[in-house]
GROMACS .gro file of C-alpha atoms in nm:
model
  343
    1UNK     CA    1   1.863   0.083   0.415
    2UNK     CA    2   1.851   0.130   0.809
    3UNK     CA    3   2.026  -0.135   1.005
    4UNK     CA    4   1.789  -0.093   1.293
    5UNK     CA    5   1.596  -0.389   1.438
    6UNK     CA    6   1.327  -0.164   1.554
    7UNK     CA    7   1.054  -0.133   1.320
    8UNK     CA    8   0.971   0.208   1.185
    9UNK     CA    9   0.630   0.119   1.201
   10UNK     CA   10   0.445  -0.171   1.371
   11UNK     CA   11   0.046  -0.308   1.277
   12UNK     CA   12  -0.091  -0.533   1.545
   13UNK     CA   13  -0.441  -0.692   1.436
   14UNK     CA   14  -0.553  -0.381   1.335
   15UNK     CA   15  -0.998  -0.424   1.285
   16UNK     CA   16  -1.168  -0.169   1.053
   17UNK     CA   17  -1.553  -0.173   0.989
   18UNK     CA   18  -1.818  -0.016   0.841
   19UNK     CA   19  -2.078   0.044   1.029
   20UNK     CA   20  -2.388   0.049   0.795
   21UNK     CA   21  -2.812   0.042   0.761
   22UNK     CA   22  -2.741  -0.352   0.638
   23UNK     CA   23  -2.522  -0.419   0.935
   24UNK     CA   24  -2.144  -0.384   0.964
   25UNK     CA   25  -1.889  -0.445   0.688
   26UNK     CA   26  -1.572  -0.593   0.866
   27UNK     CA   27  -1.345  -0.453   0.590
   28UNK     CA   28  -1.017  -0.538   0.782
   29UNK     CA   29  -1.019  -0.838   1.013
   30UNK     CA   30  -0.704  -0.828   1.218
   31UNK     CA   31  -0.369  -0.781   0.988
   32UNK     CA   32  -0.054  -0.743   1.150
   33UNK     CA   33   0.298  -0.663   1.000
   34UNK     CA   34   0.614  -0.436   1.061
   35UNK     CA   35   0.814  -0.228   0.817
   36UNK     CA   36   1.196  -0.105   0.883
   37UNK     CA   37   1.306   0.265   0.805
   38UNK     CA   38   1.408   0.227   0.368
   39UNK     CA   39   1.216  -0.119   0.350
   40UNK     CA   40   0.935  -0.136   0.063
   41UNK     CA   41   0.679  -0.338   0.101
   42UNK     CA   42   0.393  -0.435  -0.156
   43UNK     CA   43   0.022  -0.487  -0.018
   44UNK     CA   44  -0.162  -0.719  -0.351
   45UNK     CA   45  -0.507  -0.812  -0.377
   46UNK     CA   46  -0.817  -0.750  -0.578
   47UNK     CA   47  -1.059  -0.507  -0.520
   48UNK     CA   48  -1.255  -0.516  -0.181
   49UNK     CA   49  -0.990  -0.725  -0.003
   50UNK     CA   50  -0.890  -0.403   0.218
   51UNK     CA   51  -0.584  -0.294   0.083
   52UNK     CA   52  -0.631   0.117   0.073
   53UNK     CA   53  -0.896   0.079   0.403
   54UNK     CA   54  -0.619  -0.044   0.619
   55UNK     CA   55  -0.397   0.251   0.492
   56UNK     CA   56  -0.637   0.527   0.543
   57UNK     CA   57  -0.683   0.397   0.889
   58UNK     CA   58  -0.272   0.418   0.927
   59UNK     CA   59  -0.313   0.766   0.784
   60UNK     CA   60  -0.657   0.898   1.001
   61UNK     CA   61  -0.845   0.955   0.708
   62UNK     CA   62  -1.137   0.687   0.801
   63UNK     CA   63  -1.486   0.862   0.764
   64UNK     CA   64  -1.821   0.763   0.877
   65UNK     CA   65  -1.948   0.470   0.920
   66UNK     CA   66  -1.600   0.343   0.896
   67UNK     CA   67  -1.447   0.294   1.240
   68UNK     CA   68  -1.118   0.135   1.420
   69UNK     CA   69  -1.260  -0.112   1.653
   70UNK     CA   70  -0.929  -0.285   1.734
   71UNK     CA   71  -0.583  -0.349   1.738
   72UNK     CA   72  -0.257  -0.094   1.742
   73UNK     CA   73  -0.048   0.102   1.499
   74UNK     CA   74   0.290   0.214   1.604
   75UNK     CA   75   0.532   0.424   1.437
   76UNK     CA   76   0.861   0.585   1.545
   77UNK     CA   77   0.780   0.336   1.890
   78UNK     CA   78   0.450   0.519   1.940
   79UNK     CA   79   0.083   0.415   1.933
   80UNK     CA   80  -0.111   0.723   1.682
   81UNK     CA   81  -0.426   0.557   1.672
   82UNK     CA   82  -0.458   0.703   2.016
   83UNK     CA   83  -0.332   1.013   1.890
   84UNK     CA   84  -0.595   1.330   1.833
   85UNK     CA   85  -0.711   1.475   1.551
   86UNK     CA   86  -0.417   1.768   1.558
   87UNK     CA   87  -0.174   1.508   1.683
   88UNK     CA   88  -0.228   1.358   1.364
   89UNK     CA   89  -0.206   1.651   1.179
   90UNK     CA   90   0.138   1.705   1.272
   91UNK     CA   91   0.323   1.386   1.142
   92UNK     CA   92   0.000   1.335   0.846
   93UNK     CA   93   0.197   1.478   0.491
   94UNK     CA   94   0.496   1.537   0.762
   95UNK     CA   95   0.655   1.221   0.889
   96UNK     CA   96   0.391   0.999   0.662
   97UNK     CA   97   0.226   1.083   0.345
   98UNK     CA   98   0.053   0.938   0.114
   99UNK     CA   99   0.006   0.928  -0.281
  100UNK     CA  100  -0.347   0.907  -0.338
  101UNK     CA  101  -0.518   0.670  -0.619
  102UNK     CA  102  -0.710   0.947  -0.834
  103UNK     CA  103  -0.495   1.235  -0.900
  104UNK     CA  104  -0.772   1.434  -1.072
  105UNK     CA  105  -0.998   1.381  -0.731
  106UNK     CA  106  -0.707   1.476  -0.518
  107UNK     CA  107  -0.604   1.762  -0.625
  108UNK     CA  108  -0.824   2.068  -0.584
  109UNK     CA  109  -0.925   2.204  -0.906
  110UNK     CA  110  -0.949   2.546  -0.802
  111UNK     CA  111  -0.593   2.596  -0.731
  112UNK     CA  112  -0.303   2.617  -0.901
  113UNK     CA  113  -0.029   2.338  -0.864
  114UNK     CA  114   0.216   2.560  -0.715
  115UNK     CA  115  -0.022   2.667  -0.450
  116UNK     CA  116  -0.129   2.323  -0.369
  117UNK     CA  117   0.273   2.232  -0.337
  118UNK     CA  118   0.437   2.474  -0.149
  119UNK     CA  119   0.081   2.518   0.088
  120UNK     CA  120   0.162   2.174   0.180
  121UNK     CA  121   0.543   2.287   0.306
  122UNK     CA  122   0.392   2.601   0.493
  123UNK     CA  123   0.142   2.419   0.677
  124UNK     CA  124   0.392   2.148   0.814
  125UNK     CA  125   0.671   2.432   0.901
  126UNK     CA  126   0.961   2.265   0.711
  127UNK     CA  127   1.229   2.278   0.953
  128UNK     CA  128   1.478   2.569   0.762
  129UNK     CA  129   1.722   2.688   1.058
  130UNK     CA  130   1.409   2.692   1.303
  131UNK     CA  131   1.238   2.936   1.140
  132UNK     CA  132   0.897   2.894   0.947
  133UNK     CA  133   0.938   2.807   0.579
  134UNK     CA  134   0.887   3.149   0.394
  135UNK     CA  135   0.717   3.168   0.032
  136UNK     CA  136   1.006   3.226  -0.173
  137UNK     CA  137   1.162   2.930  -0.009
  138UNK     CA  138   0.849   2.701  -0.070
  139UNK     CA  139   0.848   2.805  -0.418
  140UNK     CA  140   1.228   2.679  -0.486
  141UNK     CA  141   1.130   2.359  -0.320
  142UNK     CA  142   0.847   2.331  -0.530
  143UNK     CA  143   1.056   2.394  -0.837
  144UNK     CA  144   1.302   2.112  -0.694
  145UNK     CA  145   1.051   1.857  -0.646
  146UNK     CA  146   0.881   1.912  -0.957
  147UNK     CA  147   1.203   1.917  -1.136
  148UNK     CA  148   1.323   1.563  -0.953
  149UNK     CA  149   0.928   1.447  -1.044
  150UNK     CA  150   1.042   1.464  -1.364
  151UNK     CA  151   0.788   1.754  -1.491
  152UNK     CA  152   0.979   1.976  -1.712
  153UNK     CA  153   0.905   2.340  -1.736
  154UNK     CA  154   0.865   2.356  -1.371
  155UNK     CA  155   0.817   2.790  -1.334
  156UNK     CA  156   0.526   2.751  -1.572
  157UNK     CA  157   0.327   2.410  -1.448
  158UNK     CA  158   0.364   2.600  -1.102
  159UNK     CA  159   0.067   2.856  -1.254
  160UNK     CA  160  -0.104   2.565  -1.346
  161UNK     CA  161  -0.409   2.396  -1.274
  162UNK     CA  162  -0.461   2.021  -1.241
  163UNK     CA  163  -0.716   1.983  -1.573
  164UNK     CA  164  -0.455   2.164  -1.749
  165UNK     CA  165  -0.187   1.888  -1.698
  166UNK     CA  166  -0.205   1.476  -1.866
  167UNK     CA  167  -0.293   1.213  -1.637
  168UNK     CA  168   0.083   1.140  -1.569
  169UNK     CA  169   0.195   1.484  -1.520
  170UNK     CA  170  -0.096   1.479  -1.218
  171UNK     CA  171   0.033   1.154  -1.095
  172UNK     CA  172   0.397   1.323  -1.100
  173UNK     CA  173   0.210   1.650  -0.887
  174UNK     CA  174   0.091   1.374  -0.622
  175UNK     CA  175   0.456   1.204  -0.608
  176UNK     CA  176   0.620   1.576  -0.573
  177UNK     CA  177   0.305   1.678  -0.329
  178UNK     CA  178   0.405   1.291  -0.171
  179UNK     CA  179   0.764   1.346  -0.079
  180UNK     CA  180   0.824   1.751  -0.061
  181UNK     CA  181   0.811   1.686   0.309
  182UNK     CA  182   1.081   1.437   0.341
  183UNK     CA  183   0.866   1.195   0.486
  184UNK     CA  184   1.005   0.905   0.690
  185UNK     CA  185   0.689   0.655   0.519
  186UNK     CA  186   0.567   0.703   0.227
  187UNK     CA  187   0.174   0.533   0.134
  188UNK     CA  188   0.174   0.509  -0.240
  189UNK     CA  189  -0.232   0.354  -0.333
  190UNK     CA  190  -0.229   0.248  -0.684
  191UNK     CA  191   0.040   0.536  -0.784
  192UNK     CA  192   0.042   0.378  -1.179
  193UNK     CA  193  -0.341   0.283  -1.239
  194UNK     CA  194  -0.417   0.441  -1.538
  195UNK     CA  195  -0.100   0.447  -1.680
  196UNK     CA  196   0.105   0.333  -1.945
  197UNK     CA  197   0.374   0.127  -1.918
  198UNK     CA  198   0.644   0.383  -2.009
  199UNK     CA  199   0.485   0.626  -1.762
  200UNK     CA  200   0.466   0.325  -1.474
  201UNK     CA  201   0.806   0.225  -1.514
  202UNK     CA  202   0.946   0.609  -1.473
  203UNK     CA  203   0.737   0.692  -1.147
  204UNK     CA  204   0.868   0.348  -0.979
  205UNK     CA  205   1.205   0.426  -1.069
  206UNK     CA  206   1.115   0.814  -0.864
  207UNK     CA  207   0.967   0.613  -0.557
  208UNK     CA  208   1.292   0.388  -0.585
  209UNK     CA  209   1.506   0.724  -0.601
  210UNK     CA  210   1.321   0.890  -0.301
  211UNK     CA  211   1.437   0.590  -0.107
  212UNK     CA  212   1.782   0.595  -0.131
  213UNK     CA  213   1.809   0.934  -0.074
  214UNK     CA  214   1.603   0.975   0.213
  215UNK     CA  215   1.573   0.581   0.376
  216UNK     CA  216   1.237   0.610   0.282
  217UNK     CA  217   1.004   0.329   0.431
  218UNK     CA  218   0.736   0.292   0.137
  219UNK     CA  219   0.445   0.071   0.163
  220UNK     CA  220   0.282   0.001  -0.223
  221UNK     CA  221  -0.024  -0.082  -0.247
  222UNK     CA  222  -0.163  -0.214  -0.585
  223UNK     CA  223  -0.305  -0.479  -0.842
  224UNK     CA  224  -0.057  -0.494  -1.036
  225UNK     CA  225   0.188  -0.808  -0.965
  226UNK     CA  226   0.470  -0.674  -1.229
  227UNK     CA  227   0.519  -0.408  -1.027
  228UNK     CA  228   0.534  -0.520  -0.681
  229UNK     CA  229   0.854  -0.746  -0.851
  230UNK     CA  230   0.992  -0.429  -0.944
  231UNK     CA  231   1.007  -0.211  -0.619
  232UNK     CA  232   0.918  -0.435  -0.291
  233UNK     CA  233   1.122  -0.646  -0.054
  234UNK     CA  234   0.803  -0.767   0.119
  235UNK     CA  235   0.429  -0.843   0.021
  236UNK     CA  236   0.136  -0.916   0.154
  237UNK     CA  237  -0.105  -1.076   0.011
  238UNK     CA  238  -0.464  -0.949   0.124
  239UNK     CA  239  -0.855  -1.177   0.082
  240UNK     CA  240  -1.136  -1.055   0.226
  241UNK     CA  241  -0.996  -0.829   0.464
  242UNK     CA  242  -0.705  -1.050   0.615
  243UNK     CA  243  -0.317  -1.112   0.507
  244UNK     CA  244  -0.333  -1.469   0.382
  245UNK     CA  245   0.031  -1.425   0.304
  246UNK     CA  246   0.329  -1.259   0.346
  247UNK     CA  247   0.676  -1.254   0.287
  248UNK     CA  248   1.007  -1.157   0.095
  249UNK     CA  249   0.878  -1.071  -0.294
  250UNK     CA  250   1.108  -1.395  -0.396
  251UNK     CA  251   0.913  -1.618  -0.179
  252UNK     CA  252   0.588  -1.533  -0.297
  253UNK     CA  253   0.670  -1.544  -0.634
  254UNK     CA  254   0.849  -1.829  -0.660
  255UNK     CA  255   0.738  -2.076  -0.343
  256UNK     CA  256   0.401  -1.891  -0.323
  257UNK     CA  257   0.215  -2.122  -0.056
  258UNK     CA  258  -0.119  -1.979  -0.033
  259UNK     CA  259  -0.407  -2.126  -0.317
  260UNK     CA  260  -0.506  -1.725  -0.347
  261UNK     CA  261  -0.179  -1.580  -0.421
  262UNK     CA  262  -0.096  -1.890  -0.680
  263UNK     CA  263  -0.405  -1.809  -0.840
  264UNK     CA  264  -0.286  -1.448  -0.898
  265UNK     CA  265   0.000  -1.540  -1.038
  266UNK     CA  266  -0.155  -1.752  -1.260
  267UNK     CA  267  -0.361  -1.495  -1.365
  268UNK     CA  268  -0.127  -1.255  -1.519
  269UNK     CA  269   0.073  -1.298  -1.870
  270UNK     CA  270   0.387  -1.398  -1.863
  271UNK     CA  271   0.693  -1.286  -2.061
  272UNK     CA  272   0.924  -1.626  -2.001
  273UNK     CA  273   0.728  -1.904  -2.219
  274UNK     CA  274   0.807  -1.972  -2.561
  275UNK     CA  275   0.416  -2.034  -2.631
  276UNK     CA  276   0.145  -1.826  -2.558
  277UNK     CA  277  -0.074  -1.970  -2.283
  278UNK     CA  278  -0.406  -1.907  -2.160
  279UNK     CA  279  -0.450  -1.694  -1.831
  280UNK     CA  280  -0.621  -1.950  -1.581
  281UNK     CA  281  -0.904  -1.676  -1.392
  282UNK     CA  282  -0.955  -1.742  -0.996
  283UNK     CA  283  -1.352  -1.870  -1.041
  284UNK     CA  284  -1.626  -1.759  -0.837
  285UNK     CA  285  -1.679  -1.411  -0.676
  286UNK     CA  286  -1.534  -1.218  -0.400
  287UNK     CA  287  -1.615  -1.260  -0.051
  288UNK     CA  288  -1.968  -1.072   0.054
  289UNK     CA  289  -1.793  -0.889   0.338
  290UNK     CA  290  -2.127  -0.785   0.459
  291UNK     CA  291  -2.235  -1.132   0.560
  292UNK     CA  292  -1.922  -1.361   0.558
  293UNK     CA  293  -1.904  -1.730   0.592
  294UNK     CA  294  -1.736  -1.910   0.895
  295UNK     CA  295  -1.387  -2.078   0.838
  296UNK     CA  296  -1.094  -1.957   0.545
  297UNK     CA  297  -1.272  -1.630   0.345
  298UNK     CA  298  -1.143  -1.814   0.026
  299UNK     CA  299  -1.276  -2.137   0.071
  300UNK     CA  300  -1.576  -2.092  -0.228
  301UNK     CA  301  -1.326  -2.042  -0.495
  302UNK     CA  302  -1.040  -2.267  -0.336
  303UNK     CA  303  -0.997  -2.569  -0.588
  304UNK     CA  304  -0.777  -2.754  -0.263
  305UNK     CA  305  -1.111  -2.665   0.012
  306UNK     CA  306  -1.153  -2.955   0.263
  307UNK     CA  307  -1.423  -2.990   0.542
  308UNK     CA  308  -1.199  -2.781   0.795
  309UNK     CA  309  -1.160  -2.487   0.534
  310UNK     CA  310  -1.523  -2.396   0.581
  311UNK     CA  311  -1.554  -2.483   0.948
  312UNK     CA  312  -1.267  -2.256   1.079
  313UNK     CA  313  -1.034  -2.033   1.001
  314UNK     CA  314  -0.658  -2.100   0.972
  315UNK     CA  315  -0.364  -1.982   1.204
  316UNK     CA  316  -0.066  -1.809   1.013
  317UNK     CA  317   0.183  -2.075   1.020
  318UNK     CA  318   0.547  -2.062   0.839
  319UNK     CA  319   0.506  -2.185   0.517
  320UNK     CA  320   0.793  -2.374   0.515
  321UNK     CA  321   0.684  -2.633   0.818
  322UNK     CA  322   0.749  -2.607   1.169
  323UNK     CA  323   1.109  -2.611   1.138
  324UNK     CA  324   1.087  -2.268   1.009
  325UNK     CA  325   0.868  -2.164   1.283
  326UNK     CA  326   1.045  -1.818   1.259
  327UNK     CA  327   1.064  -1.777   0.927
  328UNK     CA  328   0.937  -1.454   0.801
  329UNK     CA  329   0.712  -1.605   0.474
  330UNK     CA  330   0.369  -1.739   0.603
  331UNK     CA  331   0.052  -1.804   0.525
  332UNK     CA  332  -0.269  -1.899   0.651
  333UNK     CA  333  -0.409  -2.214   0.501
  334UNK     CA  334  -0.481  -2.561   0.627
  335UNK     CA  335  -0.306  -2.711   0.337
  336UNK     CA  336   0.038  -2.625   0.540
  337UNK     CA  337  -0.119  -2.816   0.816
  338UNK     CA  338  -0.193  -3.099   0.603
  339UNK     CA  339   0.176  -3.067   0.445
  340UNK     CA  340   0.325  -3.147   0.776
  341UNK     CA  341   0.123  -3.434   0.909
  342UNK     CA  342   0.168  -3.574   0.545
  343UNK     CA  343   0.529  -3.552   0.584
   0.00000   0.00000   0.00000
């Protein structure tokens, strides 16, 4: 892991919305966080809370109505959101790529999987002794990704096309399409929805490979709680648009201090009891982002909501009091407030 204390990549308050005939959808409200070259960090939350809209926005891939309308994103020390659209293109599959959540929809069913591969390669001008990458040499690196995708029979899935391979072998194609670049961050949305367990566990253990080798920065965005444990240093825990908390994984699995993220974890089956318990659900529905309520976005379904909770919305604070002021786990809730004055 780099020893640098410069952050490959910095988010200050970045805003997204949606800009629709019903008014604007503030899909992200203002998240910040940093991420050091070969750190992985895990973005959890259910759907709607903003987790692949802030990424696309990192990436340039925002469409209309969705717009930026605020805040920075720097990597390698420099701002790209003020970057233009071939600016982007330069450093977008290049220096950060992404593995997209529906292999079948992201791969173009017209061409073959070899095409797709190495026409990623050509277009970015892998750097091979200054010279452009040729075919032949796109094809080998093809092969080589494919091969350390785990894919066997590489030579023939290269003549391929994507409804000819299983739903893992595509998600394998993405990973390979993903990292043939070398990138310096990888964005991996949802990489094992859909998958079985057996298939899950082998393409975290290729994301986890990718990193050592290259220092890869990774951030992982998902649903799934069991896997975040497996890969991340870091997680953020996203509601309604905004990071209610963050920190190292051990922190927010263990001393989770936000009433969202300890309802997630009490939401998912757990393999360390001796009896079977029920999984406690998080009642009530999501936030309507389209029209949402002054104060904390999860103050409806927050069995700890006081008066303040729906009047205003919380600071991040250290959620280990103010002695920790700098700690690096915090969370935005009143209930650390209360915590302190109580103590």
């Amino acid at each position: 892991m780099a020893n640098t204390n410069k952050p490959l990549l910095a988010v200050n308050n970045l805003e997204v919305s949606f800009f629709t005939h019903s008014g604007e959808v503030k899909a992200v409200g203002g998240i910040s966080y940093s991420l050091k070259g070969g750190e992985v960090m895990g973005i959890a939350g259910e759907s709607g809370s903003g987790k692949s809209v802030g990424a696309y926005s990192l990436m340039g891939l925002l469409e209309p109505p969705g717009r930026i309308i605020g805040g920075s994103v720097e990597f390698e020390g420099k701002n790209i959101l003020a970057y233009s659209e071939k600016e982007l293109r330069k450093i977008r599959g290049n220096r950060i790529s992404m593995i997209f959540q529906n292999p079948m929809e992201s791969l173009n069913p017209v061409y073959t999987i070899g095409s797709q591969l190495t026409s990623v390669l050509r277009e970015h001008t892998k750097d091979l002794g200054g010279v452009k990458v040729s075919a032949d040499e796109a094809r080998v690196r093809a092969l080589e990704m494919l091969q350390f995708a785990g894919i066997t029979n590489p030579e023939y899935r290269l003549k391929q096309y994507p409804h000819e391979l299983s739903g893992g072998m595509r998600q394998r194609v993405m990973i390979a399409m993903g990292l043939i670049c070398e990138p310096s961050l990888l964005i991996a949305d949802e990489p094992t929805t859909a998958l079985d367990v057996t298939i899950q566990a082998q393409i975290l253990e290729l994301i986890k490979s990718m990193r050592r080798k290259n220092d890869m920065a990774v951030i992982f965005i998902t649903h799934n709680l069991a896997a975040i444990a497996e890969i991340c240093d870091t997680v953020a825990v996203m509601y309604g648009g905004r990071i209610v908390e963050q920190g190292p994984v051990e922190d927010i699995f263990y001393r989770p201090a936000h009433p969202y993220t300890k309802g997630l974890l009490r939401s998912i089956p757990r393999l360390d009891r001796e009896k079977a318990e029920r999984l406690i659900p998080i009642e009530g529905s999501p936030i309507n982002m389209l029209n949402p309520r002054p104060g904390c976005p999860f103050a409806p379904r927050c069995e700890f909501c006081m008066k303040i909770c729906v009047r205003q919305n919380p600071e991040t604070k250290a959620a280990g009091g103010e002695e920790h002021e700098a700690a690096v786990h915090r969370a935005a809730c009143w209930l650390i407030a209360k915590n302190r004055r109580n103590n």
